[in-house]
Amino acid sequence: MEEEHYCMNCKCELRKPYIICKAEVCHSMTICVHCFSKGVIFGVHQNDHPYTVCRTDFPLFERTWTAEEETTLLDIMSDCGYGNWSDVAHRLRTKSQSECQNHYNKYFIDKPHDDLPHFKESERTVYPQPIIYKLCDDPPRYPENNDLSGYMAGRGDFTIEYDNFMELEIKHLDFDEEDEDSKMQLGVLDVYYDCMKERWKRKKIVRDYGLINIPKVQVASRRYSYTIKDLIDKLRVFITLVSPDEYCKYLEALHYERELKHDIKKLQSRRENGMTSMQQSKMYHILNSRRNVVKSKRHLMVDLLSHLKDETSCQTWLQRQAVLDNMSKGGLVVLPNAPRKTAPPLDISSLPGYEKLAETEQEICANIRLVPEAYVEFRNTLINECKKNGCLKLGQARSLIKIDVNKTRKLYDFLLTNGMINKE
């Protein structure tokens, strides 16, 4: 065990395996696996520092003896002494008396090793590589920045500064040794220097956080659009409290957390449906898609059967389904127009003039949805015109009565049938 027998974060007693931070500022700080798995940040330690895993579940000299058993054997031998193999085996528990004696004599007395064995480095070991910067005559500038209002990309400056007219307050200052207002003028300069500091602070924030880097802002907005879009605007007010790197890391951590939660919900849904492998998940997705197609077809059949009794509704439904089907196939099928739905008869029993009409006239007024007073007026107009000319054509009736042509035709046929007018 190392000098520190407890986790530097939660102060719990360490048990192998545990983590040792290798950052220079952390000075070999020890962290338990539980805290490390949560990515805790405390003191000077960050969750992106280099680290090593301290573990003893690997063999040192023999394949049947782990490093943990080797260190435990040496501790027990220092307590029990050489030759007391029954107590040694009893305390070690994983080995017999003969195994403890033979192993200790072989590797620590007969042929002791000066150094611990060296292990071959894994091919998966990743070493940090330095980033090589190449100098260029002119730094690359995005063309979008040239169109940014108020920003001069060539100079890296703004046309309008913070407190833009502050220079007007000092341009008339003239220092003279005998001037009594020199202290007041120095005070004005102090205010100007404070303004310069504030300008520098604002420019530094804009530069450090990349607020004028339009492509970066656009990429970030697209990246976080479906995970933490609702949080970015709320977190932006705290942007000056942390460094730019910490702010970006925090956004990325929130984004990763939302993605993990989404994946976990998806996996839980798959487990609820009895899936235990990705191959089963792919098959489930295919079968579920087929099932949805079959369900939609069943739904179409139910709709068709429900509209069979109504000819107009059935025709309208067939037209809609034909259009949707041919839009997906790229073709076009023209069906006959669906007839207009007939309006129900109008209730005219409470309208003025209803009692003066005959029963047949009451029926025609209700069917063509015409009020009694208007019917009497139109009837008298057509009868008078027929008496005047000796006959009345349908075209003449339509020119005399400015209402719907279908109503005019029904009214003309009714008067003609009842002998009130004649066509020839």
Short mmCIF file of C-alpha atoms in Angstrom, two decimals:
data_model
loop_
_atom_site.label_atom_id
_atom_site.label_comp_id
_atom_site.label_asym_id
_atom_site.label_seq_id
_atom_site.Cartn_x
_atom_site.Cartn_y
_atom_site.Cartn_z
CA MET A 1 0.00 0.00 0.00
CA GLU A 2 1.19 3.51 -0.71
CA GLU A 3 1.82 6.13 1.95
CA GLU A 4 -1.75 7.40 1.68
CA HIS A 5 -4.18 4.68 2.72
CA TYR A 6 -7.33 6.64 1.95
CA CYS A 7 -9.06 8.36 -0.96
CA MET A 8 -8.23 12.05 -1.16
CA ASN A 9 -11.82 12.88 -2.10
CA CYS A 10 -14.17 10.76 0.04
CA LYS A 11 -11.55 9.86 2.73
CA CYS A 12 -12.54 6.18 2.62
CA GLU A 13 -9.96 3.41 3.12
CA LEU A 14 -8.41 2.35 -0.16
CA ARG A 15 -8.61 -1.17 -1.48
CA LYS A 16 -6.95 -2.31 -4.63
CA PRO A 17 -7.50 -1.56 -7.39
CA TYR A 18 -7.33 2.22 -6.96
CA ILE A 19 -6.15 5.19 -9.01
CA ILE A 20 -2.97 7.29 -8.70
CA CYS A 21 -3.08 10.69 -10.43
CA LYS A 22 0.18 11.35 -12.31
CA ALA A 23 -0.30 15.08 -12.88
CA GLU A 24 2.53 17.22 -11.48
CA VAL A 25 0.16 19.44 -9.52
CA CYS A 26 -1.49 16.45 -7.80
CA HIS A 27 1.73 14.84 -6.43
CA SER A 28 0.62 11.17 -6.86
CA MET A 29 -2.81 11.74 -5.35
CA THR A 30 -4.76 8.53 -4.65
CA ILE A 31 -8.43 8.14 -5.63
CA CYS A 32 -10.80 5.24 -5.07
CA VAL A 33 -12.47 3.54 -8.03
CA HIS A 34 -15.92 4.79 -6.99
CA CYS A 35 -14.90 8.46 -7.10
CA PHE A 36 -12.85 7.95 -10.27
CA SER A 37 -15.82 6.39 -12.09
CA LYS A 38 -17.87 9.51 -11.37
CA GLY A 39 -15.16 11.81 -12.74
CA VAL A 40 -14.92 13.84 -9.54
CA ILE A 41 -13.07 17.17 -9.53
CA PHE A 42 -11.65 18.45 -6.24
CA GLY A 43 -8.82 20.76 -5.28
CA VAL A 44 -6.25 20.93 -8.09
CA HIS A 45 -7.33 17.57 -9.51
CA GLN A 46 -9.21 17.50 -12.82
CA ASN A 47 -10.92 14.49 -14.37
CA ASP A 48 -8.73 14.68 -17.49
CA HIS A 49 -5.39 14.32 -15.69
CA PRO A 50 -3.12 11.37 -16.57
CA TYR A 51 -3.37 8.44 -14.17
CA THR A 52 -2.26 4.90 -13.44
CA VAL A 53 -4.24 2.00 -12.01
CA CYS A 54 -2.70 0.40 -8.95
CA ARG A 55 -3.69 -3.27 -9.00
CA THR A 56 -2.22 -6.54 -7.74
CA ASP A 57 -4.29 -9.19 -9.50
CA PHE A 58 -1.50 -10.20 -11.90
CA PRO A 59 1.28 -12.84 -11.43
CA LEU A 60 4.87 -11.84 -10.61
CA PHE A 61 6.96 -15.04 -10.47
CA GLU A 62 4.46 -17.86 -10.96
CA ARG A 63 1.14 -17.90 -12.76
CA THR A 64 -0.60 -19.37 -9.72
CA TRP A 65 0.61 -16.63 -7.36
CA THR A 66 -0.71 -13.09 -7.73
CA ALA A 67 1.13 -9.97 -6.62
CA GLU A 68 -1.42 -9.52 -3.84
CA GLU A 69 -0.58 -12.98 -2.47
CA GLU A 70 3.15 -12.25 -2.75
CA THR A 71 2.91 -9.09 -0.62
CA THR A 72 0.57 -10.80 1.86
CA LEU A 73 3.02 -13.72 2.21
CA LEU A 74 5.91 -11.36 3.02
CA ASP A 75 3.79 -9.50 5.61
CA ILE A 76 2.79 -12.79 7.26
CA MET A 77 6.38 -14.07 7.26
CA SER A 78 7.52 -10.93 9.06
CA ASP A 79 4.92 -11.61 11.78
CA CYS A 80 5.08 -15.41 12.11
CA GLY A 81 8.73 -16.03 11.27
CA TYR A 82 10.35 -18.69 9.10
CA GLY A 83 9.21 -22.27 9.66
CA ASN A 84 5.75 -21.61 11.08
CA TRP A 85 4.06 -22.74 7.86
CA SER A 86 0.80 -23.86 9.42
CA ASP A 87 0.07 -20.34 10.72
CA VAL A 88 1.27 -18.83 7.44
CA ALA A 89 -1.12 -21.01 5.41
CA HIS A 90 -3.95 -20.36 7.86
CA ARG A 91 -3.60 -16.60 7.51
CA LEU A 92 -3.01 -16.66 3.74
CA ARG A 93 -6.01 -19.03 3.23
CA THR A 94 -5.53 -19.42 -0.54
CA LYS A 95 -2.44 -21.70 -0.38
CA SER A 96 -1.45 -24.85 1.53
CA GLN A 97 1.58 -25.23 3.87
CA SER A 98 3.72 -26.97 1.26
CA GLU A 99 2.86 -24.39 -1.43
CA CYS A 100 3.83 -21.51 0.87
CA GLN A 101 7.10 -23.23 1.90
CA ASN A 102 8.16 -24.23 -1.61
CA HIS A 103 7.31 -20.84 -3.11
CA TYR A 104 9.08 -18.85 -0.39
CA ASN A 105 12.22 -20.99 -0.50
CA LYS A 106 12.37 -20.93 -4.31
CA TYR A 107 11.97 -17.23 -4.96
CA PHE A 108 13.15 -15.56 -1.74
CA ILE A 109 15.91 -17.85 -0.34
CA ASP A 110 17.35 -20.23 -2.95
CA LYS A 111 17.15 -17.93 -6.00
CA PRO A 112 16.16 -14.48 -4.80
CA HIS A 113 15.46 -11.82 -7.43
CA ASP A 114 17.17 -8.46 -7.04
CA ASP A 115 14.53 -6.59 -9.06
CA LEU A 116 10.91 -7.18 -9.82
CA PRO A 117 10.19 -8.66 -13.25
CA HIS A 118 9.65 -6.26 -16.15
CA PHE A 119 6.38 -6.50 -18.06
CA LYS A 120 6.06 -5.94 -21.77
CA GLU A 121 4.22 -2.79 -22.71
CA SER A 122 0.85 -3.39 -24.29
CA GLU A 123 0.28 -2.32 -27.86
CA ARG A 124 -2.83 -0.55 -26.66
CA THR A 125 -0.81 1.79 -24.46
CA VAL A 126 -1.43 5.38 -25.55
CA TYR A 127 1.26 7.98 -25.02
CA PRO A 128 0.59 11.71 -25.21
CA GLN A 129 1.97 13.27 -28.37
CA PRO A 130 2.93 16.95 -28.65
CA ILE A 131 1.03 19.16 -31.06
CA ILE A 132 3.34 20.64 -33.68
CA TYR A 133 2.43 24.17 -34.68
CA LYS A 134 3.43 25.41 -38.09
CA LEU A 135 4.00 29.11 -38.59
CA CYS A 136 2.38 30.92 -41.49
CA ASP A 137 2.65 34.42 -42.93
CA ASP A 138 -0.97 35.33 -42.39
CA PRO A 139 -3.25 33.60 -39.89
CA PRO A 140 -6.32 31.99 -41.45
CA ARG A 141 -9.46 34.07 -41.16
CA TYR A 142 -12.97 32.87 -41.87
CA PRO A 143 -14.75 34.81 -44.64
CA GLU A 144 -17.84 35.09 -42.45
CA ASN A 145 -15.94 37.29 -40.01
CA ASN A 146 -15.46 39.94 -42.69
CA ASP A 147 -19.22 40.35 -42.88
CA LEU A 148 -19.63 40.56 -39.09
CA SER A 149 -21.05 43.99 -38.34
CA GLY A 150 -18.66 46.19 -36.36
CA TYR A 151 -15.72 43.75 -36.46
CA MET A 152 -12.55 44.39 -38.48
CA ALA A 153 -11.04 40.97 -39.16
CA GLY A 154 -7.77 42.38 -40.55
CA ARG A 155 -7.02 44.33 -37.38
CA GLY A 156 -8.80 41.98 -35.01
CA ASP A 157 -10.60 44.97 -33.49
CA PHE A 158 -14.02 46.60 -33.33
CA THR A 159 -15.18 49.85 -34.88
CA ILE A 160 -17.16 50.79 -31.76
CA GLU A 161 -15.41 50.27 -28.43
CA TYR A 162 -16.80 50.06 -24.94
CA ASP A 163 -17.45 53.67 -23.80
CA ASN A 164 -16.52 54.73 -27.32
CA PHE A 165 -16.34 58.50 -26.67
CA MET A 166 -14.05 58.32 -23.65
CA GLU A 167 -11.15 59.83 -25.65
CA LEU A 168 -13.12 63.06 -26.06
CA GLU A 169 -12.80 63.67 -22.32
CA ILE A 170 -8.98 63.75 -22.38
CA LYS A 171 -8.16 65.30 -25.74
CA HIS A 172 -8.23 68.85 -24.29
CA LEU A 173 -6.10 68.09 -21.25
CA ASP A 174 -3.00 70.26 -20.99
CA PHE A 175 -0.64 69.74 -18.06
CA ASP A 176 1.17 72.70 -16.56
CA GLU A 177 3.30 72.70 -13.43
CA GLU A 178 1.62 75.84 -12.18
CA ASP A 179 -1.89 74.63 -13.00
CA GLU A 180 -3.99 74.16 -9.87
CA ASP A 181 -6.32 71.66 -11.58
CA SER A 182 -3.59 69.07 -12.21
CA LYS A 183 -5.05 66.73 -9.59
CA MET A 184 -8.44 66.87 -11.29
CA GLN A 185 -6.82 66.15 -14.65
CA LEU A 186 -4.96 63.18 -13.18
CA GLY A 187 -8.27 61.95 -11.86
CA VAL A 188 -9.69 62.15 -15.38
CA LEU A 189 -6.74 60.07 -16.61
CA ASP A 190 -7.40 57.48 -13.91
CA VAL A 191 -10.98 57.18 -15.16
CA TYR A 192 -9.64 56.78 -18.70
CA TYR A 193 -7.23 54.03 -17.59
CA ASP A 194 -10.13 52.20 -15.90
CA CYS A 195 -12.03 52.42 -19.16
CA MET A 196 -9.03 50.95 -21.01
CA LYS A 197 -8.90 48.08 -18.52
CA GLU A 198 -12.59 47.38 -19.03
CA ARG A 199 -12.11 47.39 -22.82
CA TRP A 200 -9.22 44.97 -22.51
CA LYS A 201 -11.28 42.71 -20.23
CA ARG A 202 -14.18 42.59 -22.67
CA LYS A 203 -11.91 41.89 -25.65
CA LYS A 204 -10.20 39.11 -23.72
CA ILE A 205 -13.54 37.48 -22.94
CA VAL A 206 -14.60 37.73 -26.60
CA ARG A 207 -11.25 36.26 -27.72
CA ASP A 208 -10.97 33.51 -25.11
CA TYR A 209 -14.52 32.23 -25.55
CA GLY A 210 -14.54 32.57 -29.35
CA LEU A 211 -17.66 34.71 -29.41
CA ILE A 212 -16.78 36.11 -32.86
CA ASN A 213 -15.89 32.70 -34.28
CA ILE A 214 -19.10 32.17 -36.21
CA PRO A 215 -18.33 28.64 -37.50
CA LYS A 216 -17.50 27.49 -33.97
CA VAL A 217 -20.76 28.90 -32.61
CA GLN A 218 -22.75 27.31 -35.44
CA VAL A 219 -21.10 23.92 -34.97
CA ALA A 220 -21.76 24.04 -31.22
CA SER A 221 -25.41 24.97 -31.75
CA ARG A 222 -25.89 22.06 -34.16
CA ARG A 223 -24.02 19.62 -31.92
CA TYR A 224 -26.05 20.41 -28.81
CA SER A 225 -29.36 21.09 -30.58
CA TYR A 226 -31.03 17.83 -29.56
CA THR A 227 -29.45 17.34 -26.10
CA ILE A 228 -28.76 20.51 -24.08
CA LYS A 229 -30.18 23.27 -26.23
CA ASP A 230 -32.48 24.27 -23.37
CA LEU A 231 -29.51 24.66 -20.98
CA ILE A 232 -27.03 26.63 -23.12
CA ASP A 233 -28.87 29.95 -22.85
CA LYS A 234 -29.24 29.51 -19.08
CA LEU A 235 -25.55 28.68 -18.60
CA ARG A 236 -24.25 31.53 -20.74
CA VAL A 237 -24.64 34.04 -17.89
CA PHE A 238 -22.03 32.08 -15.88
CA ILE A 239 -19.47 32.04 -18.68
CA THR A 240 -17.17 34.58 -17.00
CA LEU A 241 -16.92 32.59 -13.76
CA VAL A 242 -14.86 29.76 -15.28
CA SER A 243 -12.13 29.44 -17.88
CA PRO A 244 -13.06 28.80 -21.54
CA ASP A 245 -11.69 25.24 -21.41
CA GLU A 246 -13.69 24.42 -18.28
CA TYR A 247 -16.84 25.86 -19.84
CA CYS A 248 -16.42 23.77 -23.01
CA LYS A 249 -15.66 20.67 -20.92
CA TYR A 250 -18.77 21.24 -18.85
CA LEU A 251 -20.98 21.59 -21.93
CA GLU A 252 -19.44 18.46 -23.42
CA ALA A 253 -20.00 16.57 -20.16
CA LEU A 254 -23.68 17.62 -20.08
CA HIS A 255 -24.04 16.60 -23.72
CA TYR A 256 -22.47 13.21 -23.01
CA GLU A 257 -24.71 12.74 -19.96
CA ARG A 258 -27.87 13.36 -22.00
CA GLU A 259 -26.66 10.95 -24.70
CA LEU A 260 -25.96 8.26 -22.11
CA LYS A 261 -29.42 8.68 -20.57
CA HIS A 262 -31.00 8.40 -24.02
CA ASP A 263 -29.00 5.25 -24.79
CA ILE A 264 -29.85 3.76 -21.39
CA LYS A 265 -33.57 4.32 -21.97
CA LYS A 266 -33.25 2.68 -25.37
CA LEU A 267 -31.44 -0.31 -23.88
CA GLN A 268 -34.00 -0.60 -21.08
CA SER A 269 -36.79 -0.60 -23.65
CA ARG A 270 -35.03 -3.38 -25.54
CA ARG A 271 -34.54 -5.44 -22.38
CA GLU A 272 -38.23 -5.04 -21.55
CA ASN A 273 -38.95 -6.59 -24.94
CA GLY A 274 -36.69 -9.56 -24.15
CA MET A 275 -33.59 -8.57 -26.15
CA THR A 276 -30.13 -9.37 -24.78
CA SER A 277 -27.84 -8.73 -27.79
CA MET A 278 -27.41 -6.16 -30.56
CA GLN A 279 -28.26 -8.77 -33.20
CA GLN A 280 -31.62 -9.32 -31.54
CA SER A 281 -32.10 -5.56 -31.44
CA LYS A 282 -31.56 -5.25 -35.19
CA MET A 283 -34.01 -8.08 -35.85
CA TYR A 284 -36.54 -6.46 -33.51
CA HIS A 285 -36.26 -3.17 -35.40
CA ILE A 286 -36.91 -4.93 -38.73
CA LEU A 287 -39.87 -6.91 -37.41
CA ASN A 288 -41.32 -3.86 -35.66
CA SER A 289 -41.20 -1.89 -38.93
CA ARG A 290 -43.04 -4.69 -40.73
CA ARG A 291 -45.60 -4.84 -37.93
CA ASN A 292 -46.28 -1.10 -38.20
CA VAL A 293 -46.84 -1.45 -41.96
CA VAL A 294 -49.33 -4.29 -41.39
CA LYS A 295 -51.13 -2.29 -38.70
CA SER A 296 -51.47 0.69 -41.04
CA LYS A 297 -52.96 -1.54 -43.73
CA ARG A 298 -55.44 -2.96 -41.23
CA HIS A 299 -56.36 0.56 -40.26
CA LEU A 300 -57.01 1.42 -43.92
CA MET A 301 -59.30 -1.60 -44.28
CA VAL A 302 -61.28 -0.60 -41.19
CA ASP A 303 -61.68 2.92 -42.59
CA LEU A 304 -62.87 1.51 -45.92
CA LEU A 305 -65.47 -0.74 -44.31
CA SER A 306 -66.74 2.14 -42.16
CA HIS A 307 -67.29 4.30 -45.29
CA LEU A 308 -68.96 1.67 -47.48
CA LYS A 309 -72.46 2.69 -46.41
CA ASP A 310 -71.90 6.34 -47.37
CA GLU A 311 -71.15 6.64 -51.08
CA THR A 312 -69.87 10.19 -50.86
CA SER A 313 -67.55 9.47 -47.93
CA CYS A 314 -66.29 6.30 -49.60
CA GLN A 315 -65.48 8.17 -52.81
CA THR A 316 -63.65 10.91 -50.87
CA TRP A 317 -61.67 8.32 -48.89
CA LEU A 318 -60.65 6.46 -52.07
CA GLN A 319 -59.50 9.71 -53.65
CA ARG A 320 -57.36 10.60 -50.63
CA GLN A 321 -55.75 7.15 -50.45
CA ALA A 322 -55.08 7.15 -54.21
CA VAL A 323 -53.34 10.53 -53.97
CA LEU A 324 -51.19 9.42 -51.00
CA ASP A 325 -50.26 6.14 -52.67
CA ASN A 326 -49.36 7.71 -56.01
CA MET A 327 -47.37 10.50 -54.37
CA SER A 328 -45.11 7.84 -52.85
CA LYS A 329 -44.86 5.95 -56.19
CA GLY A 330 -44.49 9.00 -58.41
CA GLY A 331 -47.60 8.23 -60.47
CA LEU A 332 -50.97 9.91 -60.76
CA VAL A 333 -54.43 8.36 -60.92
CA VAL A 334 -57.42 10.63 -61.51
CA LEU A 335 -60.67 9.43 -59.98
CA PRO A 336 -64.08 10.94 -60.76
CA ASN A 337 -65.01 13.86 -58.58
CA ALA A 338 -66.96 12.99 -55.51
CA PRO A 339 -70.52 14.37 -55.54
CA ARG A 340 -71.31 17.21 -53.21
CA LYS A 341 -72.93 16.20 -50.02
CA THR A 342 -76.68 17.06 -50.03
CA ALA A 343 -77.64 19.63 -47.42
CA PRO A 344 -80.40 18.62 -45.00
CA PRO A 345 -83.87 20.27 -45.37
CA LEU A 346 -84.29 23.68 -43.77
CA ASP A 347 -86.71 24.05 -40.88
CA ILE A 348 -89.04 26.88 -42.03
CA SER A 349 -92.06 26.15 -39.82
CA SER A 350 -91.39 29.19 -37.63
CA LEU A 351 -90.61 31.63 -40.47
CA PRO A 352 -93.08 34.34 -41.63
CA GLY A 353 -95.39 33.34 -44.51
CA TYR A 354 -95.13 29.59 -43.82
CA GLU A 355 -98.88 29.17 -43.19
CA LYS A 356 -99.79 30.83 -46.50
CA LEU A 357 -98.00 28.14 -48.56
CA ALA A 358 -99.49 24.91 -49.78
CA GLU A 359 -98.08 21.64 -48.48
CA THR A 360 -96.10 20.99 -51.70
CA GLU A 361 -94.73 24.53 -51.61
CA GLN A 362 -93.65 24.09 -48.01
CA GLU A 363 -91.81 20.92 -48.98
CA ILE A 364 -89.98 22.52 -51.94
CA CYS A 365 -88.93 25.51 -49.81
CA ALA A 366 -87.51 23.20 -47.12
CA ASN A 367 -85.64 21.04 -49.67
CA ILE A 368 -84.03 23.89 -51.59
CA ARG A 369 -83.49 25.80 -48.30
CA LEU A 370 -85.49 28.88 -49.37
CA VAL A 371 -87.42 31.10 -46.94
CA PRO A 372 -91.20 31.45 -47.66
CA GLU A 373 -91.15 35.19 -48.38
CA ALA A 374 -88.34 34.81 -50.93
CA TYR A 375 -90.16 31.86 -52.54
CA VAL A 376 -93.36 33.89 -52.95
CA GLU A 377 -91.40 36.75 -54.52
CA PHE A 378 -89.55 34.47 -56.98
CA ARG A 379 -92.74 32.56 -57.83
CA ASN A 380 -94.69 35.72 -58.64
CA THR A 381 -91.80 37.06 -60.74
CA LEU A 382 -91.63 33.91 -62.87
CA ILE A 383 -95.45 33.68 -63.26
CA ASN A 384 -95.74 37.33 -64.35
CA GLU A 385 -92.91 36.92 -66.85
CA CYS A 386 -94.56 33.79 -68.27
CA LYS A 387 -97.91 35.61 -68.69
CA LYS A 388 -96.17 38.52 -70.34
CA ASN A 389 -94.29 36.45 -72.92
CA GLY A 390 -96.65 33.47 -73.15
CA CYS A 391 -93.89 31.06 -72.08
CA LEU A 392 -90.76 30.95 -69.95
CA LYS A 393 -87.46 29.23 -70.67
CA LEU A 394 -85.01 28.05 -67.98
CA GLY A 395 -82.39 30.48 -69.18
CA GLN A 396 -84.83 33.39 -68.80
CA ALA A 397 -85.70 32.22 -65.27
CA ARG A 398 -82.00 32.16 -64.30
CA SER A 399 -81.53 35.72 -65.58
CA LEU A 400 -84.52 36.92 -63.54
CA ILE A 401 -83.62 35.19 -60.27
CA LYS A 402 -80.03 35.80 -59.06
CA ILE A 403 -79.65 32.79 -56.79
CA ASP A 404 -77.89 29.43 -57.02
CA VAL A 405 -78.56 27.88 -60.48
CA ASN A 406 -79.43 24.51 -58.94
CA LYS A 407 -82.11 26.11 -56.77
CA THR A 408 -83.43 28.01 -59.78
CA ARG A 409 -83.74 24.80 -61.79
CA LYS A 410 -85.61 22.99 -58.98
CA LEU A 411 -87.95 25.95 -58.51
CA TYR A 412 -88.54 26.16 -62.33
CA ASP A 413 -89.31 22.41 -62.55
CA PHE A 414 -91.70 22.65 -59.57
CA LEU A 415 -93.69 25.51 -61.11
CA LEU A 416 -93.70 23.77 -64.49
CA THR A 417 -94.96 20.49 -62.98
CA ASN A 418 -97.76 22.21 -61.08
CA GLY A 419 -98.92 24.13 -64.20
CA MET A 420 -98.09 27.60 -62.87
CA ILE A 421 -95.89 28.32 -65.91
CA ASN A 422 -95.40 26.75 -69.30
CA LYS A 423 -92.30 26.24 -71.35
CA GLU A 424 -93.88 26.69 -74.86
#
